[in-house]
Coordinates of C-alpha atoms and ligand atoms in Angstrom, one line a residue:
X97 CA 6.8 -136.6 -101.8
X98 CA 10.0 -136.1 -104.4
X99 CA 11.7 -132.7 -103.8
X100 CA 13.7 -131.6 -106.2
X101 CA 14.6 -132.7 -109.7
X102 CA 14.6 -136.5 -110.2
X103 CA 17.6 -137.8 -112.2
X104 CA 16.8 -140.2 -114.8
X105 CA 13.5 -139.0 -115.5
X106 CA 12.1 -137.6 -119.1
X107 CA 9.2 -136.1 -117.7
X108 CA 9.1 -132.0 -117.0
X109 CA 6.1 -130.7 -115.6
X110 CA 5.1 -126.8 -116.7
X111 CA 2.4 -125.3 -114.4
X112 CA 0.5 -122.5 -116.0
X113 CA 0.4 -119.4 -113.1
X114 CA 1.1 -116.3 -115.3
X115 CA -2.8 -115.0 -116.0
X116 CA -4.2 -112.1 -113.9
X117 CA -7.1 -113.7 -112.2
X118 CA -9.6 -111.1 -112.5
X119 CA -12.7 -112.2 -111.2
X120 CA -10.8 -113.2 -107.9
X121 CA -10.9 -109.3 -107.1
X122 CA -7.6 -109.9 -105.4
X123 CA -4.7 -108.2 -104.1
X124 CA -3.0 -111.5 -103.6
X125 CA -2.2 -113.8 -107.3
X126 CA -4.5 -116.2 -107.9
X127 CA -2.6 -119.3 -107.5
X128 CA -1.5 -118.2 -103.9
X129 CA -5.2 -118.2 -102.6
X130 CA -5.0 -121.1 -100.2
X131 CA -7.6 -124.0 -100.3
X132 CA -7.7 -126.4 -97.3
X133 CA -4.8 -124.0 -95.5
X134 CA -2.5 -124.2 -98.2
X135 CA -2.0 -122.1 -101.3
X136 CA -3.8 -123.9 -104.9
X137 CA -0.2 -123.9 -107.2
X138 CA 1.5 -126.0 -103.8
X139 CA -1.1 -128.1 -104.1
X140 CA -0.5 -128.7 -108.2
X141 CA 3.2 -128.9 -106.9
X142 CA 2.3 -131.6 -104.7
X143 CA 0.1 -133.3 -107.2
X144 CA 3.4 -132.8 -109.6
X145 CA 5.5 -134.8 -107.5
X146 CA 4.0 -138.0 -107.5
X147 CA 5.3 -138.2 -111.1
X148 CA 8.7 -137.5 -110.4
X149 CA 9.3 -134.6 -112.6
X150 CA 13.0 -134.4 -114.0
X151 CA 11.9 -130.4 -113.5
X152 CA 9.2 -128.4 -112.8
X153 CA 8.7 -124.4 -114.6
X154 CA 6.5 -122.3 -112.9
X155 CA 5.3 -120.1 -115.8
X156 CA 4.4 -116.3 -114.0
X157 CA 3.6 -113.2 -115.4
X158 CA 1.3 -111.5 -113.3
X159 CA 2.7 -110.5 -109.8
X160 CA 5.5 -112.8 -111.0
X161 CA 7.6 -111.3 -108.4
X162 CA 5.1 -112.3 -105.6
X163 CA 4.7 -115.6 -106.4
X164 CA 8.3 -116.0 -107.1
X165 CA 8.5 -114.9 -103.2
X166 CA 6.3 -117.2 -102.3
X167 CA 8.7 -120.4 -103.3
X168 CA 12.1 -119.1 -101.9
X169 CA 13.7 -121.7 -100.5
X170 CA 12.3 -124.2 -103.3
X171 CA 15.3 -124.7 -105.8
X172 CA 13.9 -127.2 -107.6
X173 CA 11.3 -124.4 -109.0
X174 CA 12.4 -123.3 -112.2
X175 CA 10.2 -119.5 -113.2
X176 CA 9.6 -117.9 -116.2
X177 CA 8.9 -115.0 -116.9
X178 CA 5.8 -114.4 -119.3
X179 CA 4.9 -110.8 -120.3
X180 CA 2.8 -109.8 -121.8
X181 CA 0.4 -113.0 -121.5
X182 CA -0.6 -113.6 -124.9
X183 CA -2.4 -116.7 -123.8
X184 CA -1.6 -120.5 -122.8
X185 CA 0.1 -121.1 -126.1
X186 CA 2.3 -118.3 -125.5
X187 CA 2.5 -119.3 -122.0
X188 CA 4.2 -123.0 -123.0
X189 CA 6.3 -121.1 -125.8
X190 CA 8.1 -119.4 -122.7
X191 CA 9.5 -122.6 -121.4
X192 CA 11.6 -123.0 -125.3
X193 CA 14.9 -121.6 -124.0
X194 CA 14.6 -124.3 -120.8
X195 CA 12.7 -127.2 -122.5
X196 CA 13.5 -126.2 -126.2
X197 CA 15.9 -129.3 -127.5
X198 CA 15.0 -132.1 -124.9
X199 CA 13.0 -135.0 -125.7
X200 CA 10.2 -136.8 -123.6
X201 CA 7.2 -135.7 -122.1
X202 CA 5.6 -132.1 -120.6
X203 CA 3.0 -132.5 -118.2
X204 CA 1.1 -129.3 -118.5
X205 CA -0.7 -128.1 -115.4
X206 CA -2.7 -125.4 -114.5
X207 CA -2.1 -123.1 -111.3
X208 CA -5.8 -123.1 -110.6
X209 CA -6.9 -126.4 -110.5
X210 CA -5.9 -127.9 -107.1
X211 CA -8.3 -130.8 -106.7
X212 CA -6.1 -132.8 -109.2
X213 CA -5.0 -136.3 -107.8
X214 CA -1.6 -137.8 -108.2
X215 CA -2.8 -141.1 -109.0
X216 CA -4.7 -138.8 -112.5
X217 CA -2.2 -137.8 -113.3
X218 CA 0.2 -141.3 -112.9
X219 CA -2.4 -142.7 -115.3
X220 CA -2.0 -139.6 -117.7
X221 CA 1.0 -139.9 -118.1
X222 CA 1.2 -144.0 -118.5
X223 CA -2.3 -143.6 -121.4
X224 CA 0.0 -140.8 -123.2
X225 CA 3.1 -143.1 -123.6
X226 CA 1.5 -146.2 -124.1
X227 CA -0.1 -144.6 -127.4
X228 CA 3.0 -142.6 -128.4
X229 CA 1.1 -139.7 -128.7
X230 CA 1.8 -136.4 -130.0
X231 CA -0.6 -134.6 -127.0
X232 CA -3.1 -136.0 -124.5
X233 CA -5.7 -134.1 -123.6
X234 CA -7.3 -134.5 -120.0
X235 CA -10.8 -134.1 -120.9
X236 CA -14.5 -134.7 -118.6
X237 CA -18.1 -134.8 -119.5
X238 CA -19.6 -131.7 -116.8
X239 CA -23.1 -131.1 -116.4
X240 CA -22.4 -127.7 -117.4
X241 CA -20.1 -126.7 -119.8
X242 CA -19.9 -123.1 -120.1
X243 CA -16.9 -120.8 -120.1
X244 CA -14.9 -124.0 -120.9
X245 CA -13.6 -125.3 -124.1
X246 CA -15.2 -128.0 -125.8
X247 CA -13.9 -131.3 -127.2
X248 CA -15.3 -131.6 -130.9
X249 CA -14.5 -135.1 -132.1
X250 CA -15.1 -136.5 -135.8
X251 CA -15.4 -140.6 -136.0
X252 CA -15.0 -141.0 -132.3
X253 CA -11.9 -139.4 -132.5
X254 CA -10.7 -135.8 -131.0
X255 CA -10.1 -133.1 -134.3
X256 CA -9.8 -130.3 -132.1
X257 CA -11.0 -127.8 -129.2
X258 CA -13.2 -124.7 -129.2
X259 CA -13.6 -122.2 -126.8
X260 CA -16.7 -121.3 -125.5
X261 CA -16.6 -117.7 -127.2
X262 CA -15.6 -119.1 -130.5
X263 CA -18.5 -121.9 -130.4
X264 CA -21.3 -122.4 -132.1
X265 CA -24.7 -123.1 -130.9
X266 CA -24.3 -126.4 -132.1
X267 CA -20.5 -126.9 -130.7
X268 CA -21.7 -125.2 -127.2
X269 CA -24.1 -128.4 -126.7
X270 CA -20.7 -130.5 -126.4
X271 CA -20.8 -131.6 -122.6
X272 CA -17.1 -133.1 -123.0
X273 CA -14.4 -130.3 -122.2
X274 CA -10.8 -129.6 -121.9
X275 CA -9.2 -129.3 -118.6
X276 CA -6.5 -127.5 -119.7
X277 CA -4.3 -130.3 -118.6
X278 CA -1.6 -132.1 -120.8
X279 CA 0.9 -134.7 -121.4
X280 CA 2.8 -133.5 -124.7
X281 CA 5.5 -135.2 -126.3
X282 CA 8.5 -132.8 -126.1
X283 CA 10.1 -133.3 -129.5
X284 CA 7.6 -131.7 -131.8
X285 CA 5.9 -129.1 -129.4
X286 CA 8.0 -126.2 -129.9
X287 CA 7.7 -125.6 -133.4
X288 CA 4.4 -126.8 -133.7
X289 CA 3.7 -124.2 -131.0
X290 CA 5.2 -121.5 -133.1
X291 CA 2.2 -122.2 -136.2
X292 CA -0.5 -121.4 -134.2
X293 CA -1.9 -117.8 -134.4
X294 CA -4.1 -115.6 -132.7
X295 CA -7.4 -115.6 -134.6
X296 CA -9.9 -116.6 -132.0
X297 CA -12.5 -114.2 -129.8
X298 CA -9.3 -113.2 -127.7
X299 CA -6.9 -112.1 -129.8
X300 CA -5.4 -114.6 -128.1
X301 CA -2.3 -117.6 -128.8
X302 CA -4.7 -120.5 -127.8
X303 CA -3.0 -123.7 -126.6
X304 CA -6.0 -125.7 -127.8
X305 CA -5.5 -124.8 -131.6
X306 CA -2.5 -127.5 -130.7
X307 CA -4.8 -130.1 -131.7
X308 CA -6.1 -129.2 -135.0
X309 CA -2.9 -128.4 -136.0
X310 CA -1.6 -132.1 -135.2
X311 CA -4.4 -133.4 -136.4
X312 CA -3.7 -131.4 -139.6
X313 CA -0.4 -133.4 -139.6
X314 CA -1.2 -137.1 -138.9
X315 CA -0.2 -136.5 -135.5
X316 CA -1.5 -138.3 -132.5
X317 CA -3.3 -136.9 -130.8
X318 CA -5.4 -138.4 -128.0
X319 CA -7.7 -137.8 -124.9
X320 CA -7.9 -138.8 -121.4
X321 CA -10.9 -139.0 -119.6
X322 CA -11.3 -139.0 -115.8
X323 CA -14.5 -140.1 -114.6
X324 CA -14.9 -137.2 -111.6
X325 CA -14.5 -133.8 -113.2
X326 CA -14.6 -132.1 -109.7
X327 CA -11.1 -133.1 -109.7
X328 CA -10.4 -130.6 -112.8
X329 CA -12.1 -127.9 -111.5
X330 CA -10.7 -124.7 -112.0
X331 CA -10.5 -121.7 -109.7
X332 CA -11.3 -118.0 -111.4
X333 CA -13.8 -116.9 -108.6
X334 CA -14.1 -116.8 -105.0
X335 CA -17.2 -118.7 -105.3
X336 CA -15.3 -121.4 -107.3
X337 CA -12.5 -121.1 -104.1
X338 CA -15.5 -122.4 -101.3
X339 CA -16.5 -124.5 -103.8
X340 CA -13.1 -126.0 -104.2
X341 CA -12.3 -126.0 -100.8
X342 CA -15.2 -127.8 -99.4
X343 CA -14.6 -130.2 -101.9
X344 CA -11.1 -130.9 -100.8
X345 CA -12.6 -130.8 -96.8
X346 CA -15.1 -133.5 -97.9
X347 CA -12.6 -135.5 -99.1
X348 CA -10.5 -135.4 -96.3
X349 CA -13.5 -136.2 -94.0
X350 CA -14.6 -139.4 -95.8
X351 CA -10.6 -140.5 -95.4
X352 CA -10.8 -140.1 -91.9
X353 CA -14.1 -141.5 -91.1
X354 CA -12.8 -144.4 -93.6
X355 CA -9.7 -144.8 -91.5
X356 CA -12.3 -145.0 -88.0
X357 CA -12.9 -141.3 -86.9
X358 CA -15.8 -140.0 -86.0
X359 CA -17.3 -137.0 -87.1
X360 CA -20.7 -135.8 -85.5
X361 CA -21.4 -133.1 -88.5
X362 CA -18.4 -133.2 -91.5
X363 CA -20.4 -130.4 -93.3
X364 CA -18.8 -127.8 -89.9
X365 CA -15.7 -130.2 -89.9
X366 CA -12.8 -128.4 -91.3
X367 CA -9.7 -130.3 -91.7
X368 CA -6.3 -129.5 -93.8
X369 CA -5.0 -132.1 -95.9
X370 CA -1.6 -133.0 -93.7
X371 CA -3.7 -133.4 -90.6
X372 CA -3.3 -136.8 -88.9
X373 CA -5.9 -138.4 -87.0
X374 CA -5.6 -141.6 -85.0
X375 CA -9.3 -144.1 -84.7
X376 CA -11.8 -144.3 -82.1
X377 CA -11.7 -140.3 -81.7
X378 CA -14.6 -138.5 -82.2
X379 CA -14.8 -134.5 -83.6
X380 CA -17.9 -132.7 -82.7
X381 CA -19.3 -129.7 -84.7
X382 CA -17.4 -126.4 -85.7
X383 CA -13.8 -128.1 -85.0
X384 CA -10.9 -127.0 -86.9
X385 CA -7.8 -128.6 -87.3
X386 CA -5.3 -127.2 -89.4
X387 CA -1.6 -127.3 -90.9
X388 CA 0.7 -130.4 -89.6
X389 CA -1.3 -131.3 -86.5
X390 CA -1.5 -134.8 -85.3
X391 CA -4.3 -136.2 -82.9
X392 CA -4.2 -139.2 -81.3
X393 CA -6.6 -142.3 -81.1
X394 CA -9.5 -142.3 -78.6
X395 CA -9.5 -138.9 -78.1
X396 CA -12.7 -136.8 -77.8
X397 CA -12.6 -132.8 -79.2
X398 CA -15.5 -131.2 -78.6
X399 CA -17.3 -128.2 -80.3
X400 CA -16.1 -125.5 -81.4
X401 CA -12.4 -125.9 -81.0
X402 CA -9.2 -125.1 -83.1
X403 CA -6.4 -126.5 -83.1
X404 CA -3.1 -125.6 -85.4
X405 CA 0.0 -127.3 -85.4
X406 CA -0.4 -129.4 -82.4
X407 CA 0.5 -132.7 -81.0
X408 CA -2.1 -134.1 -79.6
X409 CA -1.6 -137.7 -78.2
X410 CA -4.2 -140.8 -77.1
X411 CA -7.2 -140.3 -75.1
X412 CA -6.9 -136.8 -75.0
X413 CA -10.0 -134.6 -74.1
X414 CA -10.6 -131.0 -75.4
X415 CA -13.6 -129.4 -74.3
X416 CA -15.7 -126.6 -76.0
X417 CA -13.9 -123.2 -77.2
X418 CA -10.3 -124.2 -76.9
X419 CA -7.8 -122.4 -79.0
X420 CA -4.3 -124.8 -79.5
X421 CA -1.4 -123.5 -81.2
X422 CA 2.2 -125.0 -81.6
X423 CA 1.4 -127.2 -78.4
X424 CA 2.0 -130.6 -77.5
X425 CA -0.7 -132.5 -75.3
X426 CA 0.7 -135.6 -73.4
X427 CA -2.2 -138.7 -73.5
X428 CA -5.2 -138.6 -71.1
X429 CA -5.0 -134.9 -70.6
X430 CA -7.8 -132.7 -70.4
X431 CA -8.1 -129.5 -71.6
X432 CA -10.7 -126.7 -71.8
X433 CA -13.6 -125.3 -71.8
X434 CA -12.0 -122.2 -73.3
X435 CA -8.5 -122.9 -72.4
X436 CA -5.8 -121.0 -75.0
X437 CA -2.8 -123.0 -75.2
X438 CA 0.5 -121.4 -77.0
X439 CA 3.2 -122.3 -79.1
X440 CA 6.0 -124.4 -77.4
X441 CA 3.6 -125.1 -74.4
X442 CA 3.9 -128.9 -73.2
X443 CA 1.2 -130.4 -71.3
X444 CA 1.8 -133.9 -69.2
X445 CA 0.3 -137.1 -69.1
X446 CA -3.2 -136.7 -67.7
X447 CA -2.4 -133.0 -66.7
X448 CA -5.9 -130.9 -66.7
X449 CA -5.5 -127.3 -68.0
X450 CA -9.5 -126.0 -66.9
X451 CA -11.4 -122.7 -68.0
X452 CA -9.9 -119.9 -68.7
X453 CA -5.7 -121.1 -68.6
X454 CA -3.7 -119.7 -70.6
X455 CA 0.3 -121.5 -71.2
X456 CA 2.3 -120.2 -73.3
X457 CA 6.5 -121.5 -73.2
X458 CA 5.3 -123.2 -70.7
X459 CA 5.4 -127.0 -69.3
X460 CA 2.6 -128.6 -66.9
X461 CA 4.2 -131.9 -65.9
X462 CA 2.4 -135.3 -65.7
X463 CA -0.7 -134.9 -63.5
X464 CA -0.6 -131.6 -62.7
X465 CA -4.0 -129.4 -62.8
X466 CA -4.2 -125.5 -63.8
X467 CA -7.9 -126.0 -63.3
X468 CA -9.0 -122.0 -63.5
X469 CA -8.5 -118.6 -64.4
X470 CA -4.3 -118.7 -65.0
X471 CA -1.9 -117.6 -66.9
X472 CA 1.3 -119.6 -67.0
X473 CA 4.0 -118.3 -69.1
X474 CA 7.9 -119.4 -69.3
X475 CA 7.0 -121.6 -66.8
X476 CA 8.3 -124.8 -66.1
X477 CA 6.1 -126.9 -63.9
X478 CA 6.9 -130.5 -62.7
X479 CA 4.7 -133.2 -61.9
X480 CA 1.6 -133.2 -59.6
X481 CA 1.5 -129.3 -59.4
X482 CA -1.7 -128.1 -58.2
X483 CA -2.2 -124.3 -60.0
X484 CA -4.7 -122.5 -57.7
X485 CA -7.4 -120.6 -59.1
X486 CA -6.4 -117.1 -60.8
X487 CA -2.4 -117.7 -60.5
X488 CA -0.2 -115.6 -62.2
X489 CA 3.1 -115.9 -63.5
X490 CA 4.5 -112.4 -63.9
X491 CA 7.3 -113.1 -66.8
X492 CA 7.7 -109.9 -68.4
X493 CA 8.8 -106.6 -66.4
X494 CA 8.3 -104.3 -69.3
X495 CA 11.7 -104.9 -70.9
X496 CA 12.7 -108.9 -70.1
X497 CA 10.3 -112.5 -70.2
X498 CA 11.9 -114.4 -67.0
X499 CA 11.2 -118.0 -65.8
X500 CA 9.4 -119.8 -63.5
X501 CA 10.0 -122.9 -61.9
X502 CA 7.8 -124.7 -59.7
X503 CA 8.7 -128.2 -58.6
X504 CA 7.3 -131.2 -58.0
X505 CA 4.4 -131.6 -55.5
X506 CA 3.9 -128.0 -55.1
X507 CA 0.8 -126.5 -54.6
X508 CA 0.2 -122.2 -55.4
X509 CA -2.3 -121.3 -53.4
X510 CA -5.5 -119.7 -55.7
X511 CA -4.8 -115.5 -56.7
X512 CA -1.2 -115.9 -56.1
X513 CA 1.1 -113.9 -58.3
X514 CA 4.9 -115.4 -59.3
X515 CA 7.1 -112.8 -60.0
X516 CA 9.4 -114.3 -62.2
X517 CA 12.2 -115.4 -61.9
X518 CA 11.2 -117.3 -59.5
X519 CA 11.3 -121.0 -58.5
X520 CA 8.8 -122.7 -56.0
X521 CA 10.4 -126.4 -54.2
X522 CA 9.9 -129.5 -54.4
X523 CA 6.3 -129.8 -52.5
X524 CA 6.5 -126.3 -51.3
X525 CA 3.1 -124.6 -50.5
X526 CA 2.4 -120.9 -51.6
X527 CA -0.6 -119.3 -49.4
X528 CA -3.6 -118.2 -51.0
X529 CA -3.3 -114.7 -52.3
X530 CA 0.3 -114.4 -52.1
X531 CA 2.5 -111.8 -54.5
X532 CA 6.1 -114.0 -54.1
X533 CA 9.0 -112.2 -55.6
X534 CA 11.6 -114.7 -53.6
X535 CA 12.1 -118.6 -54.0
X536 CA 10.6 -120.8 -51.8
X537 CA 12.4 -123.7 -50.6
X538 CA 11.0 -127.2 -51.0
X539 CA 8.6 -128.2 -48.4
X540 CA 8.2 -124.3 -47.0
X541 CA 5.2 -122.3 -46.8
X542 CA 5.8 -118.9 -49.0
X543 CA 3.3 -116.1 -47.5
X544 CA 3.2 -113.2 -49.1
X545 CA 0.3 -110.9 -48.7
X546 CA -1.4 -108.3 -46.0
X547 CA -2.6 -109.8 -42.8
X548 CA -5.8 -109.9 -41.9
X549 CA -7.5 -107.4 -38.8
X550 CA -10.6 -108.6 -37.5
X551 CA -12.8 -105.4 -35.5
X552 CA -15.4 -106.6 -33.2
X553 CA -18.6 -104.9 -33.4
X554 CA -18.3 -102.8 -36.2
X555 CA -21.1 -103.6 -37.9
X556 CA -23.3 -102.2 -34.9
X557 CA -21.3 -99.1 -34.3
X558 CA -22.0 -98.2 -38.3
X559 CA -25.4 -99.1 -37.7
X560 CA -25.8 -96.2 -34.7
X561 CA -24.2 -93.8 -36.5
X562 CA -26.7 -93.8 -39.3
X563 CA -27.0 -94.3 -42.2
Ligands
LIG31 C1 -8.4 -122.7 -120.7 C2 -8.5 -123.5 -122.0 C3 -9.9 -124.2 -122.1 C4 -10.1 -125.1 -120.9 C5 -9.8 -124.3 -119.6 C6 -9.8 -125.2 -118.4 C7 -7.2 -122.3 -123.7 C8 -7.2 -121.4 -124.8 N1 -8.3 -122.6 -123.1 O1 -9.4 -121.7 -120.8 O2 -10.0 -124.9 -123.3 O3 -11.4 -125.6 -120.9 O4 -8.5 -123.6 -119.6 O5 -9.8 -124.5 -117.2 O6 -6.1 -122.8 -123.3 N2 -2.3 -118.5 -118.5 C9 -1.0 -118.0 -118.6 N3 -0.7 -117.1 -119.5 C10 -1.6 -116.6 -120.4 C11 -3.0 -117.1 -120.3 C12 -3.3 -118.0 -119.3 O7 -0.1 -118.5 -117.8 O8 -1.3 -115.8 -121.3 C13 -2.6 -119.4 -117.4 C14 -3.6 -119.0 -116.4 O9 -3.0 -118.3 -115.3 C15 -4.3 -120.2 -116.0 C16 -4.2 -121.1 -117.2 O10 -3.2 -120.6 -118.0 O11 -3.6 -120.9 -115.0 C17 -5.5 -121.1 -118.0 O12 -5.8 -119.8 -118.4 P1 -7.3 -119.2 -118.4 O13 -7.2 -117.8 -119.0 O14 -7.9 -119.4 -117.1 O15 -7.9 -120.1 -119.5 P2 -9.4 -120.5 -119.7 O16 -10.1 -119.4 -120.4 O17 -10.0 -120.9 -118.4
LIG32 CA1 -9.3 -120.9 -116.1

């Protein structure tokens, strides 16, 4: 991916993010609604970039300051500012004092449609300058046509778009529409821009009236066709987000299973784009793996598991109900059932974290097994550890997280309690039960509990006394 203006290039993409988004019934703008885990305009952005935009305008108006938030840190996003929104003519018209001058191409974009692919939009832009044309319209024949605007063409050729409001019965049959989606040539856009008017349904400055007004003038003006219109789907409802969305997840499904993963059920597979996956493993039902994760090859993550942001190497195995966030899992390990493991947690090579373990900050080295009931936190535990049952490290007091260390070779008895700092030696042995608030050297025993009383015959003497 291209970050930031490339030199050299002619080509400025504009994406279209200024309209309200009403039927979203949204606090958040549109265009920040995420699909597959990230928000619709990054993925345009993305989409943007494989054409190597000379600069890209982010054209806001509604929540402008909240989307405008959204990209800090992201210089090469030029905004601008359009209010009121007079519609997408008006829209472009706001990129004059940036554009206004230049010469070569716009690729217009819209903030809502996600789906678009970068190889689309590669052959946009190659169709638009291999006919010198004035504007290329991307344009799809849809099953159903409504609410979009149609592509009325005279000899074979396109003379101009109507929008579904302004059609008539006749025009509303056309199953070709626009996607809202064009290359323009820069030189004569900005005063043709300025002839169009707002006689339409809307009251609105349509974009589309752009064609008839080229054709008016000899100018070319041609279309693009792309044979899978889901990829020009627009988003204006929440029911149009799932639909979107699982559109993107199936996609990313069929990659992997193309590139040898196994999927049990990819209709309850939900996978982000940027997830990488590695062959031979196999995903059962109801896993999700999101944001920059990675997962091995040969590994085997069973139901209902999520996983966020994780490393996960070869031959891995994550039983049902684990929750992994900001972890790295060494190859062969085994984690789970129901094992929560937390950011900047490291887990060796063929280390087993069992049912109900909790690490967080914490490091289980290579073999080591946490096989029940812990919580390990700020820990830093070496190789061939065995966890007992039900240990605890105790790294806050109330005011301070402190660290635990437990050595190589060491074995915690099960309920024992580290009271952090601490640090357990090299093989050491901590009896069963134990509350350890001092280090134990390597190779000791560390007993720390109540001893044990044993009164013979009390049983009977209860029993005399009755009940
Ligand atoms: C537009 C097209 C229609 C096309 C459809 C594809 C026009 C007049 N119509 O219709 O032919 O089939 O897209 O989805 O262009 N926007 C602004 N400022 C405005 C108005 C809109 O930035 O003043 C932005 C919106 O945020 C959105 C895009 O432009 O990203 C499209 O606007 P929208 O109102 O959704 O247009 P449609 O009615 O869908
Ligand atoms: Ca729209």
């Amino acid at each position: 991916m291209t970050l930031g203006p490339v030199a050299g290039s002619d080509v400025h993409v504009v994406i279209l993010a200024a309209g309200q988004g009403t039927r979203m019934k949204s606090a958040l703008p549109k265009v920040l609604h995420p699909v597959a885990g990230r928000s619709m305009v990054d993925h345009v952005l993305r989409t943007a970039a494989a054409i190597s935009p000379a600069s890209t305008t982010l054209v806001v108006g509604h929540q402008a300051e909240t989307v405008r938030q959204h990209f800090r840190g992201r210089p090469d996003v030029v905004f601008v500012v359009q209010e009121p929104q007079l519609g997408t003519a008006h829209a472009v018209q706001q990129t004059e004092p940036m554009l206004g001058g230049l010469t070569g191409t716009i690729v217009l974009l819209s903030g809502d449609v996600p789906l678009l692919r970068p190889a689309t939009l590669q052959r946009l832009l190659a169709a638009h300058r291999a006919a010198r044309a004035a504007a290329t319209v991307v344009t799809a024949v849809v099953e159903r046509p409504y609410g979009y605007g149609r592509v009325i063409r005279t000899n074979g050729r396109i003379a101009r778009i109507v929008e579904e409001r302004d059609a008539s019965p006749a025009e509303r049959q056309v199953r070709e529409i626009n996607s809202g989606i064009y290359a323009f040539d820069l030189a004569p856009l900005f005063g043709a821009l300025r002839t169009i008017a707002a006689r339409n349904a809307q009251g609105e400055y349509y974009l589309t009236d752009l064609v008839a007004a080229y054709r008016r003038r000899k100018r070319p003006v041609e279309t693009f066709l792309v044979e899978d219109p889901a990829e020009i789907r627009g988003v204006n409802s929440r029911t149009e987000l799932a639909e979107v969305s699982a559109i993107m997840r199936q996609t990313k499904n069929e990659e992997l299973m193309a590139a040898g993963v196994t999927l049990i059920d990819p209709a309850t597979t939900y996978i982000d784009p940027d997830v990488e996956i590695g062959p031979d493993t196999v995903i059962h039902p109801g896993v999700v793996i999101q944001g920059q994760t990675r997962v091995g090859a040969a590994c085997e993550i069973h139901a209902s598991v999520r996983i966020a942001d994780a490393q996960i190497a070869d031959r891995v195995t994550v039983h049902n109900f684990c929750l992994i966030v900001g972890a790295r899992v060494a190859a062969g390990a085994s984690i789970g059932p129901f094992a929560h493991l937390r950011p900047e947690t490291e887990v060796g090579e063929a280390a087993r974290v069992g049912n109900f373990v909790e690490l967080k900050k914490t490091s289980l080295g290579a073999g080591s097994k946490a096989n029940h009931l812990s919580y390990l936190g700020d820990a830093t535990i070496g190789p061939n550890v065995n966890v007992g049952a039900g240990t605890i490290t105790c790294n806050y007091d109330g005011r301070k997280k402190s660290q635990t260390v437990i050595e190589e070779g060491a074995f915690i008895g099960s309920d024992s309690q580290l009271v952090a700092p601490v640090r357990i030696g090299k093989g050491a042995y901590v009896a069963a039960g134990s509350s350890i608030t001092k280090d134990v050297p390597a190779g000791a025993l560390g007993i720390a509990r109540g001893r044990q009383r044993n009164v013979e015959g009390w049983a009977e003497r209860r029993k005399g006394q009755g009940s």
